[in-house]
PDB file of N, CA and C in Angstrom:
ATOM      1  N   MET A   1      11.053   4.455 -17.183  1.00  0.00           N
ATOM      2  CA  MET A   1      10.945   3.487 -16.127  1.00  0.00           C
ATOM      3  C   MET A   1      10.209   4.132 -14.939  1.00  0.00           C
ATOM      4  N   LEU A   2       9.395   3.327 -14.276  1.00  0.00           N
ATOM      5  CA  LEU A   2       8.610   3.780 -13.119  1.00  0.00           C
ATOM      6  C   LEU A   2       9.103   2.998 -11.919  1.00  0.00           C
ATOM      7  N   LEU A   3       9.465   3.705 -10.848  1.00  0.00           N
ATOM      8  CA  LEU A   3       9.831   3.050  -9.594  1.00  0.00           C
ATOM      9  C   LEU A   3       9.058   3.711  -8.475  1.00  0.00           C
ATOM     10  N   ILE A   4       8.231   2.910  -7.806  1.00  0.00           N
ATOM     11  CA  ILE A   4       7.444   3.411  -6.676  1.00  0.00           C
ATOM     12  C   ILE A   4       8.081   2.893  -5.387  1.00  0.00           C
ATOM     13  N   TYR A   5       8.345   3.809  -4.488  1.00  0.00           N
ATOM     14  CA  TYR A   5       8.944   3.487  -3.184  1.00  0.00           C
ATOM     15  C   TYR A   5       7.820   3.524  -2.179  1.00  0.00           C
ATOM     16  N   ASP A   6       7.446   2.339  -1.672  1.00  0.00           N
ATOM     17  CA  ASP A   6       6.380   2.198  -0.690  1.00  0.00           C
ATOM     18  C   ASP A   6       7.052   2.057   0.673  1.00  0.00           C
ATOM     19  N   THR A   7       6.784   2.964   1.581  1.00  0.00           N
ATOM     20  CA  THR A   7       7.535   2.999   2.834  1.00  0.00           C
ATOM     21  C   THR A   7       6.650   3.386   4.012  1.00  0.00           C
ATOM     22  N   ASN A   8       7.121   3.094   5.175  1.00  0.00           N
ATOM     23  CA  ASN A   8       6.502   3.580   6.407  1.00  0.00           C
ATOM     24  C   ASN A   8       7.443   4.554   7.113  1.00  0.00           C
ATOM     25  N   GLN A   9       8.493   4.971   6.427  1.00  0.00           N
ATOM     26  CA  GLN A   9       9.488   5.889   7.003  1.00  0.00           C
ATOM     27  C   GLN A   9       9.290   7.313   6.455  1.00  0.00           C
ATOM     28  N   ASN A  10       9.890   8.267   7.121  1.00  0.00           N
ATOM     29  CA  ASN A  10       9.828   9.648   6.604  1.00  0.00           C
ATOM     30  C   ASN A  10      11.001   9.854   5.647  1.00  0.00           C
ATOM     31  N   GLY A  11      11.074  11.021   5.065  1.00  0.00           N
ATOM     32  CA  GLY A  11      12.046  11.295   4.015  1.00  0.00           C
ATOM     33  C   GLY A  11      13.479  11.543   4.425  1.00  0.00           C
ATOM     34  N   ASN A  12      13.760  11.486   5.722  1.00  0.00           N
ATOM     35  CA  ASN A  12      15.129  11.809   6.154  1.00  0.00           C
ATOM     36  C   ASN A  12      15.954  10.547   6.484  1.00  0.00           C
ATOM     37  N   THR A  13      15.477   9.373   6.116  1.00  0.00           N
ATOM     38  CA  THR A  13      16.267   8.166   6.369  1.00  0.00           C
ATOM     39  C   THR A  13      17.433   8.097   5.405  1.00  0.00           C
ATOM     40  N   ALA A  14      18.467   7.406   5.822  1.00  0.00           N
ATOM     41  CA  ALA A  14      19.666   7.263   4.964  1.00  0.00           C
ATOM     42  C   ALA A  14      19.337   6.556   3.659  1.00  0.00           C
ATOM     43  N   LEU A  15      18.506   5.521   3.739  1.00  0.00           N
ATOM     44  CA  LEU A  15      18.141   4.799   2.509  1.00  0.00           C
ATOM     45  C   LEU A  15      17.439   5.716   1.528  1.00  0.00           C
ATOM     46  N   PHE A  16      16.441   6.449   1.995  1.00  0.00           N
ATOM     47  CA  PHE A  16      15.704   7.358   1.111  1.00  0.00           C
ATOM     48  C   PHE A  16      16.649   8.397   0.492  1.00  0.00           C
ATOM     49  N   ARG A  17      17.494   8.999   1.287  1.00  0.00           N
ATOM     50  CA  ARG A  17      18.433   9.997   0.764  1.00  0.00           C
ATOM     51  C   ARG A  17      19.345   9.400  -0.301  1.00  0.00           C
ATOM     52  N   ALA A  18      19.693   8.141  -0.161  1.00  0.00           N
ATOM     53  CA  ALA A  18      20.604   7.515  -1.136  1.00  0.00           C
ATOM     54  C   ALA A  18      19.928   7.175  -2.465  1.00  0.00           C
ATOM     55  N   VAL A  19      18.613   6.912  -2.446  1.00  0.00           N
ATOM     56  CA  VAL A  19      17.955   6.443  -3.664  1.00  0.00           C
ATOM     57  C   VAL A  19      16.942   7.440  -4.250  1.00  0.00           C
ATOM     58  N   TYR A  20      16.702   8.559  -3.592  1.00  0.00           N
ATOM     59  CA  TYR A  20      15.618   9.430  -4.058  1.00  0.00           C
ATOM     60  C   TYR A  20      15.770   9.900  -5.530  1.00  0.00           C
ATOM     61  N   PRO A  21      16.943  10.074  -6.100  1.00  0.00           N
ATOM     62  CA  PRO A  21      17.015  10.493  -7.504  1.00  0.00           C
ATOM     63  C   PRO A  21      16.414   9.472  -8.464  1.00  0.00           C
ATOM     64  N   TYR A  22      16.290   8.233  -8.033  1.00  0.00           N
ATOM     65  CA  TYR A  22      15.812   7.179  -8.922  1.00  0.00           C
ATOM     66  C   TYR A  22      14.359   6.846  -8.747  1.00  0.00           C
ATOM     67  N   ILE A  23      13.693   7.506  -7.824  1.00  0.00           N
ATOM     68  CA  ILE A  23      12.316   7.171  -7.452  1.00  0.00           C
ATOM     69  C   ILE A  23      11.336   8.090  -8.176  1.00  0.00           C
ATOM     70  N   SER A  24      10.303   7.451  -8.747  1.00  0.00           N
ATOM     71  CA  SER A  24       9.254   8.197  -9.463  1.00  0.00           C
ATOM     72  C   SER A  24       8.205   8.737  -8.484  1.00  0.00           C
ATOM     73  N   TYR A  25       7.777   7.890  -7.553  1.00  0.00           N
ATOM     74  CA  TYR A  25       6.758   8.255  -6.580  1.00  0.00           C
ATOM     75  C   TYR A  25       7.082   7.653  -5.239  1.00  0.00           C
ATOM     76  N   VAL A  26       6.768   8.337  -4.160  1.00  0.00           N
ATOM     77  CA  VAL A  26       6.872   7.794  -2.830  1.00  0.00           C
ATOM     78  C   VAL A  26       5.467   7.711  -2.261  1.00  0.00           C
ATOM     79  N   LEU A  27       5.099   6.553  -1.769  1.00  0.00           N
ATOM     80  CA  LEU A  27       3.795   6.332  -1.178  1.00  0.00           C
ATOM     81  C   LEU A  27       3.952   5.916   0.277  1.00  0.00           C
ATOM     82  N   ILE A  28       3.139   6.491   1.120  1.00  0.00           N
ATOM     83  CA  ILE A  28       3.156   6.108   2.520  1.00  0.00           C
ATOM     84  C   ILE A  28       2.391   4.800   2.671  1.00  0.00           C
ATOM     85  N   GLN A  29       3.056   3.801   3.205  1.00  0.00           N
ATOM     86  CA  GLN A  29       2.519   2.460   3.295  1.00  0.00           C
ATOM     87  C   GLN A  29       1.136   2.473   3.960  1.00  0.00           C
ATOM     88  N   SER A  30       0.247   1.733   3.370  1.00  0.00           N
ATOM     89  CA  SER A  30      -1.118   1.534   3.865  1.00  0.00           C
ATOM     90  C   SER A  30      -1.935   2.802   3.826  1.00  0.00           C
ATOM     91  N   THR A  31      -1.477   3.844   3.153  1.00  0.00           N
ATOM     92  CA  THR A  31      -2.251   5.057   3.002  1.00  0.00           C
ATOM     93  C   THR A  31      -2.784   5.193   1.603  1.00  0.00           C
ATOM     94  N   TYR A  32      -1.935   5.002   0.607  1.00  0.00           N
ATOM     95  CA  TYR A  32      -2.321   5.183  -0.773  1.00  0.00           C
ATOM     96  C   TYR A  32      -2.335   3.872  -1.555  1.00  0.00           C
ATOM     97  N   MET A  33      -1.608   2.894  -1.085  1.00  0.00           N
ATOM     98  CA  MET A  33      -1.521   1.607  -1.778  1.00  0.00           C
ATOM     99  C   MET A  33      -1.648   0.498  -0.725  1.00  0.00           C
ATOM    100  N   ILE A  34      -2.686  -0.266  -0.866  1.00  0.00           N
ATOM    101  CA  ILE A  34      -2.882  -1.397   0.069  1.00  0.00           C
ATOM    102  C   ILE A  34      -2.366  -2.670  -0.588  1.00  0.00           C
ATOM    103  N   GLY A  35      -2.069  -3.644   0.223  1.00  0.00           N
ATOM    104  CA  GLY A  35      -1.522  -4.860  -0.352  1.00  0.00           C
ATOM    105  C   GLY A  35      -1.852  -6.109   0.413  1.00  0.00           C
ATOM    106  N   PHE A  36      -1.511  -7.206  -0.205  1.00  0.00           N
ATOM    107  CA  PHE A  36      -1.739  -8.519   0.360  1.00  0.00           C
ATOM    108  C   PHE A  36      -0.523  -9.389   0.006  1.00  0.00           C
ATOM    109  N   THR A  37      -0.494 -10.590   0.523  1.00  0.00           N
ATOM    110  CA  THR A  37       0.610 -11.481   0.249  1.00  0.00           C
ATOM    111  C   THR A  37       0.153 -12.855  -0.227  1.00  0.00           C
ATOM    112  N   PHE A  38       0.837 -13.351  -1.208  1.00  0.00           N
ATOM    113  CA  PHE A  38       0.672 -14.738  -1.577  1.00  0.00           C
ATOM    114  C   PHE A  38       1.475 -15.582  -0.580  1.00  0.00           C
ATOM    115  N   TYR A  39       1.140 -16.873  -0.474  1.00  0.00           N
ATOM    116  CA  TYR A  39       1.889 -17.757   0.404  1.00  0.00           C
ATOM    117  C   TYR A  39       3.332 -17.867  -0.119  1.00  0.00           C
ATOM    118  N   GLU A  40       4.285 -17.611   0.738  1.00  0.00           N
ATOM    119  CA  GLU A  40       5.692 -17.702   0.377  1.00  0.00           C
ATOM    120  C   GLU A  40       6.242 -19.001   0.961  1.00  0.00           C
ATOM    121  N   GLU A  41       6.976 -19.742   0.175  1.00  0.00           N
ATOM    122  CA  GLU A  41       7.468 -21.038   0.619  1.00  0.00           C
ATOM    123  C   GLU A  41       8.137 -20.998   1.985  1.00  0.00           C
ATOM    124  N   ASN A  42       7.799 -21.998   2.785  1.00  0.00           N
ATOM    125  CA  ASN A  42       8.330 -22.143   4.155  1.00  0.00           C
ATOM    126  C   ASN A  42       7.947 -21.004   5.083  1.00  0.00           C
ATOM    127  N   ASP A  43       6.930 -20.264   4.748  1.00  0.00           N
ATOM    128  CA  ASP A  43       6.451 -19.143   5.580  1.00  0.00           C
ATOM    129  C   ASP A  43       5.198 -19.602   6.330  1.00  0.00           C
ATOM    130  N   GLN A  44       5.162 -19.336   7.597  1.00  0.00           N
ATOM    131  CA  GLN A  44       4.004 -19.734   8.412  1.00  0.00           C
ATOM    132  C   GLN A  44       3.132 -18.548   8.790  1.00  0.00           C
ATOM    133  N   ASN A  45       3.106 -17.493   7.964  1.00  0.00           N
ATOM    134  CA  ASN A  45       2.386 -16.292   8.341  1.00  0.00           C
ATOM    135  C   ASN A  45       0.867 -16.490   8.431  1.00  0.00           C
ATOM    136  N   ARG A  46       0.326 -17.360   7.641  1.00  0.00           N
ATOM    137  CA  ARG A  46      -1.111 -17.627   7.650  1.00  0.00           C
ATOM    138  C   ARG A  46      -1.965 -16.372   7.527  1.00  0.00           C
ATOM    139  N   TRP A  47      -1.548 -15.495   6.619  1.00  0.00           N
ATOM    140  CA  TRP A  47      -2.385 -14.299   6.344  1.00  0.00           C
ATOM    141  C   TRP A  47      -3.703 -14.702   5.690  1.00  0.00           C
ATOM    142  N   ASN A  48      -3.673 -15.794   4.942  1.00  0.00           N
ATOM    143  CA  ASN A  48      -4.871 -16.282   4.245  1.00  0.00           C
ATOM    144  C   ASN A  48      -5.491 -15.244   3.322  1.00  0.00           C
ATOM    145  N   ASP A  49      -4.635 -14.455   2.663  1.00  0.00           N
ATOM    146  CA  ASP A  49      -5.130 -13.476   1.690  1.00  0.00           C
ATOM    147  C   ASP A  49      -5.592 -14.106   0.397  1.00  0.00           C
ATOM    148  N   THR A  50      -5.077 -15.281   0.055  1.00  0.00           N
ATOM    149  CA  THR A  50      -5.325 -15.799  -1.281  1.00  0.00           C
ATOM    150  C   THR A  50      -5.785 -17.239  -1.433  1.00  0.00           C
ATOM    151  N   PRO A  51      -6.119 -17.987  -0.392  1.00  0.00           N
ATOM    152  CA  PRO A  51      -6.636 -19.324  -0.683  1.00  0.00           C
ATOM    153  C   PRO A  51      -8.046 -19.239  -1.270  1.00  0.00           C
ATOM    154  N   GLU A  52      -8.374 -20.236  -2.103  1.00  0.00           N
ATOM    155  CA  GLU A  52      -9.729 -20.266  -2.644  1.00  0.00           C
ATOM    156  C   GLU A  52     -10.727 -20.467  -1.498  1.00  0.00           C
ATOM    157  N   PRO A  53     -11.945 -19.985  -1.590  1.00  0.00           N
ATOM    158  CA  PRO A  53     -12.552 -19.383  -2.793  1.00  0.00           C
ATOM    159  C   PRO A  53     -12.161 -17.909  -2.938  1.00  0.00           C
ATOM    160  N   PHE A  54     -11.891 -17.528  -4.132  1.00  0.00           N
ATOM    161  CA  PHE A  54     -11.451 -16.183  -4.511  1.00  0.00           C
ATOM    162  C   PHE A  54     -12.417 -15.122  -3.970  1.00  0.00           C
ATOM    163  N   GLU A  55     -13.707 -15.345  -4.077  1.00  0.00           N
ATOM    164  CA  GLU A  55     -14.714 -14.345  -3.721  1.00  0.00           C
ATOM    165  C   GLU A  55     -14.731 -14.013  -2.243  1.00  0.00           C
ATOM    166  N   LYS A  56     -14.121 -14.811  -1.401  1.00  0.00           N
ATOM    167  CA  LYS A  56     -14.199 -14.588   0.051  1.00  0.00           C
ATOM    168  C   LYS A  56     -12.865 -14.137   0.655  1.00  0.00           C
ATOM    169  N   ARG A  57     -11.905 -13.800  -0.162  1.00  0.00           N
ATOM    170  CA  ARG A  57     -10.582 -13.491   0.352  1.00  0.00           C
ATOM    171  C   ARG A  57     -10.246 -12.014   0.386  1.00  0.00           C
ATOM    172  N   ARG A  58      -9.343 -11.671   1.309  1.00  0.00           N
ATOM    173  CA  ARG A  58      -8.924 -10.296   1.541  1.00  0.00           C
ATOM    174  C   ARG A  58      -8.360  -9.651   0.263  1.00  0.00           C
ATOM    175  N   ALA A  59      -7.662 -10.377  -0.557  1.00  0.00           N
ATOM    176  CA  ALA A  59      -7.103  -9.811  -1.773  1.00  0.00           C
ATOM    177  C   ALA A  59      -8.212  -9.187  -2.628  1.00  0.00           C
ATOM    178  N   LEU A  60      -9.324  -9.865  -2.797  1.00  0.00           N
ATOM    179  CA  LEU A  60     -10.431  -9.296  -3.574  1.00  0.00           C
ATOM    180  C   LEU A  60     -11.060  -8.125  -2.845  1.00  0.00           C
ATOM    181  N   GLN A  61     -11.195  -8.210  -1.518  1.00  0.00           N
ATOM    182  CA  GLN A  61     -11.733  -7.062  -0.770  1.00  0.00           C
ATOM    183  C   GLN A  61     -10.861  -5.830  -0.983  1.00  0.00           C
ATOM    184  N   PHE A  62      -9.558  -6.001  -0.966  1.00  0.00           N
ATOM    185  CA  PHE A  62      -8.656  -4.874  -1.205  1.00  0.00           C
ATOM    186  C   PHE A  62      -8.783  -4.355  -2.634  1.00  0.00           C
ATOM    187  N   ALA A  63      -8.949  -5.240  -3.599  1.00  0.00           N
ATOM    188  CA  ALA A  63      -9.089  -4.822  -4.996  1.00  0.00           C
ATOM    189  C   ALA A  63     -10.349  -3.979  -5.168  1.00  0.00           C
ATOM    190  N   ASN A  64     -11.406  -4.318  -4.461  1.00  0.00           N
ATOM    191  CA  ASN A  64     -12.690  -3.625  -4.594  1.00  0.00           C
ATOM    192  C   ASN A  64     -12.781  -2.339  -3.758  1.00  0.00           C
ATOM    193  N   TRP A  65     -11.918  -2.194  -2.771  1.00  0.00           N
ATOM    194  CA  TRP A  65     -11.985  -1.066  -1.861  1.00  0.00           C
ATOM    195  C   TRP A  65     -11.508   0.227  -2.498  1.00  0.00           C
ATOM    196  N   GLN A  66     -12.179   1.337  -2.177  1.00  0.00           N
ATOM    197  CA  GLN A  66     -11.725   2.683  -2.552  1.00  0.00           C
ATOM    198  C   GLN A  66     -11.842   3.574  -1.284  1.00  0.00           C
ATOM    199  N   PRO A  67     -10.880   4.402  -1.002  1.00  0.00           N
ATOM    200  CA  PRO A  67     -10.991   5.300   0.147  1.00  0.00           C
ATOM    201  C   PRO A  67     -12.080   6.336  -0.107  1.00  0.00           C
ATOM    202  N   ALA A  68     -12.715   6.777   0.975  1.00  0.00           N
ATOM    203  CA  ALA A  68     -13.764   7.790   0.861  1.00  0.00           C
ATOM    204  C   ALA A  68     -13.202   9.061   0.275  1.00  0.00           C
ATOM    205  N   GLY A  69     -13.803   9.531  -0.818  1.00  0.00           N
ATOM    206  CA  GLY A  69     -13.405  10.796  -1.425  1.00  0.00           C
ATOM    207  C   GLY A  69     -12.105  10.761  -2.181  1.00  0.00           C
ATOM    208  N   ALA A  70     -11.600   9.593  -2.481  1.00  0.00           N
ATOM    209  CA  ALA A  70     -10.302   9.488  -3.176  1.00  0.00           C
ATOM    210  C   ALA A  70     -10.271   8.192  -3.997  1.00  0.00           C
ATOM    211  N   THR A  71      -9.179   8.003  -4.690  1.00  0.00           N
ATOM    212  CA  THR A  71      -8.963   6.777  -5.450  1.00  0.00           C
ATOM    213  C   THR A  71      -7.637   6.169  -5.013  1.00  0.00           C
ATOM    214  N   LYS A  72      -7.650   4.909  -4.705  1.00  0.00           N
ATOM    215  CA  LYS A  72      -6.375   4.267  -4.285  1.00  0.00           C
ATOM    216  C   LYS A  72      -5.422   4.217  -5.482  1.00  0.00           C
ATOM    217  N   ALA A  73      -4.128   4.172  -5.170  1.00  0.00           N
ATOM    218  CA  ALA A  73      -3.111   4.129  -6.216  1.00  0.00           C
ATOM    219  C   ALA A  73      -3.199   2.863  -7.026  1.00  0.00           C
ATOM    220  N   ASP A  74      -3.327   1.757  -6.355  1.00  0.00           N
ATOM    221  CA  ASP A  74      -3.351   0.459  -7.016  1.00  0.00           C
ATOM    222  C   ASP A  74      -3.398  -0.595  -5.940  1.00  0.00           C
ATOM    223  N   LEU A  75      -2.998  -1.794  -6.256  1.00  0.00           N
ATOM    224  CA  LEU A  75      -2.981  -2.876  -5.281  1.00  0.00           C
ATOM    225  C   LEU A  75      -1.602  -3.530  -5.334  1.00  0.00           C
ATOM    226  N   PHE A  76      -0.992  -3.704  -4.178  1.00  0.00           N
ATOM    227  CA  PHE A  76       0.347  -4.290  -4.111  1.00  0.00           C
ATOM    228  C   PHE A  76       0.227  -5.754  -3.736  1.00  0.00           C
ATOM    229  N   SER A  77       0.907  -6.598  -4.480  1.00  0.00           N
ATOM    230  CA  SER A  77       0.928  -8.017  -4.131  1.00  0.00           C
ATOM    231  C   SER A  77       2.372  -8.451  -3.858  1.00  0.00           C
ATOM    232  N   TYR A  78       2.562  -9.025  -2.662  1.00  0.00           N
ATOM    233  CA  TYR A  78       3.872  -9.527  -2.242  1.00  0.00           C
ATOM    234  C   TYR A  78       4.017 -10.992  -2.641  1.00  0.00           C
ATOM    235  N   ALA A  79       5.165 -11.366  -3.132  1.00  0.00           N
ATOM    236  CA  ALA A  79       5.475 -12.735  -3.542  1.00  0.00           C
ATOM    237  C   ALA A  79       4.620 -13.167  -4.735  1.00  0.00           C
ATOM    238  N   VAL A  80       4.485 -12.259  -5.707  1.00  0.00           N
ATOM    239  CA  VAL A  80       3.640 -12.534  -6.891  1.00  0.00           C
ATOM    240  C   VAL A  80       4.123 -13.756  -7.663  1.00  0.00           C
ATOM    241  N   ASP A  81       5.378 -14.106  -7.519  1.00  0.00           N
ATOM    242  CA  ASP A  81       5.858 -15.336  -8.178  1.00  0.00           C
ATOM    243  C   ASP A  81       5.229 -16.595  -7.577  1.00  0.00           C
ATOM    244  N   ARG A  82       4.530 -16.437  -6.459  1.00  0.00           N
ATOM    245  CA  ARG A  82       3.854 -17.548  -5.794  1.00  0.00           C
ATOM    246  C   ARG A  82       2.335 -17.516  -6.057  1.00  0.00           C
ATOM    247  N   ASP A  83       1.888 -16.698  -6.964  1.00  0.00           N
ATOM    248  CA  ASP A  83       0.480 -16.574  -7.327  1.00  0.00           C
ATOM    249  C   ASP A  83      -0.050 -17.992  -7.636  1.00  0.00           C
ATOM    250  N   GLY A  84      -1.061 -18.411  -6.880  1.00  0.00           N
ATOM    251  CA  GLY A  84      -1.682 -19.710  -7.085  1.00  0.00           C
ATOM    252  C   GLY A  84      -1.105 -20.842  -6.276  1.00  0.00           C
ATOM    253  N   ALA A  85      -0.015 -20.621  -5.602  1.00  0.00           N
ATOM    254  CA  ALA A  85       0.560 -21.685  -4.756  1.00  0.00           C
ATOM    255  C   ALA A  85      -0.270 -21.851  -3.477  1.00  0.00           C
ATOM    256  N   PRO A  86      -0.751 -23.031  -3.198  1.00  0.00           N
ATOM    257  CA  PRO A  86      -1.545 -23.227  -1.976  1.00  0.00           C
ATOM    258  C   PRO A  86      -0.683 -23.193  -0.732  1.00  0.00           C
ATOM    259  N   PHE A  87      -1.313 -22.792   0.396  1.00  0.00           N
ATOM    260  CA  PHE A  87      -0.591 -22.733   1.650  1.00  0.00           C
ATOM    261  C   PHE A  87      -0.001 -24.097   1.956  1.00  0.00           C
ATOM    262  N   GLY A  88       1.250 -24.098   2.322  1.00  0.00           N
ATOM    263  CA  GLY A  88       1.918 -25.350   2.654  1.00  0.00           C
ATOM    264  C   GLY A  88       2.692 -25.958   1.493  1.00  0.00           C
ATOM    265  N   ASN A  89       2.447 -25.481   0.275  1.00  0.00           N
ATOM    266  CA  ASN A  89       3.203 -25.987  -0.880  1.00  0.00           C
ATOM    267  C   ASN A  89       4.524 -25.247  -0.933  1.00  0.00           C
ATOM    268  N   ASN A  90       5.595 -25.890  -0.570  1.00  0.00           N
ATOM    269  CA  ASN A  90       6.899 -25.248  -0.501  1.00  0.00           C
ATOM    270  C   ASN A  90       7.755 -25.512  -1.729  1.00  0.00           C
ATOM    271  N   ASN A  91       7.177 -26.095  -2.762  1.00  0.00           N
ATOM    272  CA  ASN A  91       7.899 -26.329  -3.988  1.00  0.00           C
ATOM    273  C   ASN A  91       7.856 -25.112  -4.896  1.00  0.00           C
ATOM    274  N   LEU A  92       8.969 -24.833  -5.545  1.00  0.00           N
ATOM    275  CA  LEU A  92       8.971 -23.781  -6.544  1.00  0.00           C
ATOM    276  C   LEU A  92       8.174 -24.266  -7.739  1.00  0.00           C
ATOM    277  N   MET A  93       7.307 -23.394  -8.258  1.00  0.00           N
ATOM    278  CA  MET A  93       6.420 -23.803  -9.338  1.00  0.00           C
ATOM    279  C   MET A  93       6.143 -22.628 -10.238  1.00  0.00           C
ATOM    280  N   ALA A  94       5.819 -22.923 -11.482  1.00  0.00           N
ATOM    281  CA  ALA A  94       5.469 -21.860 -12.419  1.00  0.00           C
ATOM    282  C   ALA A  94       4.074 -21.349 -12.079  1.00  0.00           C
ATOM    283  N   THR A  95       3.819 -20.105 -12.378  1.00  0.00           N
ATOM    284  CA  THR A  95       2.504 -19.505 -12.120  1.00  0.00           C
ATOM    285  C   THR A  95       1.879 -19.066 -13.426  1.00  0.00           C
ATOM    286  N   ASP A  96       0.550 -19.106 -13.461  1.00  0.00           N
ATOM    287  CA  ASP A  96      -0.142 -18.521 -14.590  1.00  0.00           C
ATOM    288  C   ASP A  96      -0.756 -17.162 -14.208  1.00  0.00           C
ATOM    289  N   TYR A  97      -0.465 -16.692 -13.008  1.00  0.00           N
ATOM    290  CA  TYR A  97      -0.955 -15.418 -12.483  1.00  0.00           C
ATOM    291  C   TYR A  97      -2.481 -15.377 -12.451  1.00  0.00           C
ATOM    292  N   SER A  98      -3.089 -16.491 -12.108  1.00  0.00           N
ATOM    293  CA  SER A  98      -4.561 -16.542 -12.122  1.00  0.00           C
ATOM    294  C   SER A  98      -5.189 -15.604 -11.125  1.00  0.00           C
ATOM    295  N   TRP A  99      -4.617 -15.464  -9.936  1.00  0.00           N
ATOM    296  CA  TRP A  99      -5.156 -14.515  -8.962  1.00  0.00           C
ATOM    297  C   TRP A  99      -4.954 -13.086  -9.439  1.00  0.00           C
ATOM    298  N   THR A 100      -3.759 -12.785  -9.906  1.00  0.00           N
ATOM    299  CA  THR A 100      -3.445 -11.440 -10.358  1.00  0.00           C
ATOM    300  C   THR A 100      -4.391 -11.046 -11.501  1.00  0.00           C
ATOM    301  N   ARG A 101      -4.635 -11.910 -12.444  1.00  0.00           N
ATOM    302  CA  ARG A 101      -5.536 -11.636 -13.552  1.00  0.00           C
ATOM    303  C   ARG A 101      -6.941 -11.359 -13.067  1.00  0.00           C
ATOM    304  N   ARG A 102      -7.422 -12.163 -12.119  1.00  0.00           N
ATOM    305  CA  ARG A 102      -8.796 -11.942 -11.590  1.00  0.00           C
ATOM    306  C   ARG A 102      -8.883 -10.642 -10.825  1.00  0.00           C
ATOM    307  N   LEU A 103      -7.826 -10.273 -10.102  1.00  0.00           N
ATOM    308  CA  LEU A 103      -7.840  -9.027  -9.348  1.00  0.00           C
ATOM    309  C   LEU A 103      -7.811  -7.827 -10.280  1.00  0.00           C
ATOM    310  N   ILE A 104      -7.026  -7.896 -11.348  1.00  0.00           N
ATOM    311  CA  ILE A 104      -6.995  -6.831 -12.346  1.00  0.00           C
ATOM    312  C   ILE A 104      -8.372  -6.659 -12.971  1.00  0.00           C
ATOM    313  N   THR A 105      -9.039  -7.771 -13.289  1.00  0.00           N
ATOM    314  CA  THR A 105     -10.376  -7.711 -13.856  1.00  0.00           C
ATOM    315  C   THR A 105     -11.351  -7.081 -12.871  1.00  0.00           C
ATOM    316  N   ALA A 106     -11.238  -7.407 -11.576  1.00  0.00           N
ATOM    317  CA  ALA A 106     -12.111  -6.821 -10.547  1.00  0.00           C
ATOM    318  C   ALA A 106     -11.926  -5.312 -10.462  1.00  0.00           C
ATOM    319  N   MET A 107     -10.704  -4.851 -10.607  1.00  0.00           N
ATOM    320  CA  MET A 107     -10.410  -3.409 -10.490  1.00  0.00           C
ATOM    321  C   MET A 107     -10.736  -2.664 -11.766  1.00  0.00           C
ATOM    322  N   ASN A 108     -10.826  -3.373 -12.889  1.00  0.00           N
ATOM    323  CA  ASN A 108     -11.072  -2.728 -14.188  1.00  0.00           C
ATOM    324  C   ASN A 108     -12.178  -3.518 -14.922  1.00  0.00           C
ATOM    325  N   PRO A 109     -13.384  -3.431 -14.386  1.00  0.00           N
ATOM    326  CA  PRO A 109     -14.486  -4.258 -14.976  1.00  0.00           C
ATOM    327  C   PRO A 109     -14.789  -3.861 -16.426  1.00  0.00           C
TER     328      PRO A 109
END
């Protein structure tokens, strides 16, 4: 099993001390793994990471980005169960992971 702990905290927090035996890797947030969010029901964040058109959105920019002189760990997506849900759609719905599949293809041409 692989468990990645993505945090903006240092290693001396009570939470980290309690779970560190179960963690495979610790990544400093926004340093090694960048991420975006799908629209989450009833959320007014308006990040606009994933509305169509796919080619013009931040999620694809993050998928294509590599840090100078290094390789990013991967791409983190928040609320992946909402992949494909348009902003303002607050109904629970099944996903076909269409955005996730396109982002994986972009990162692994």
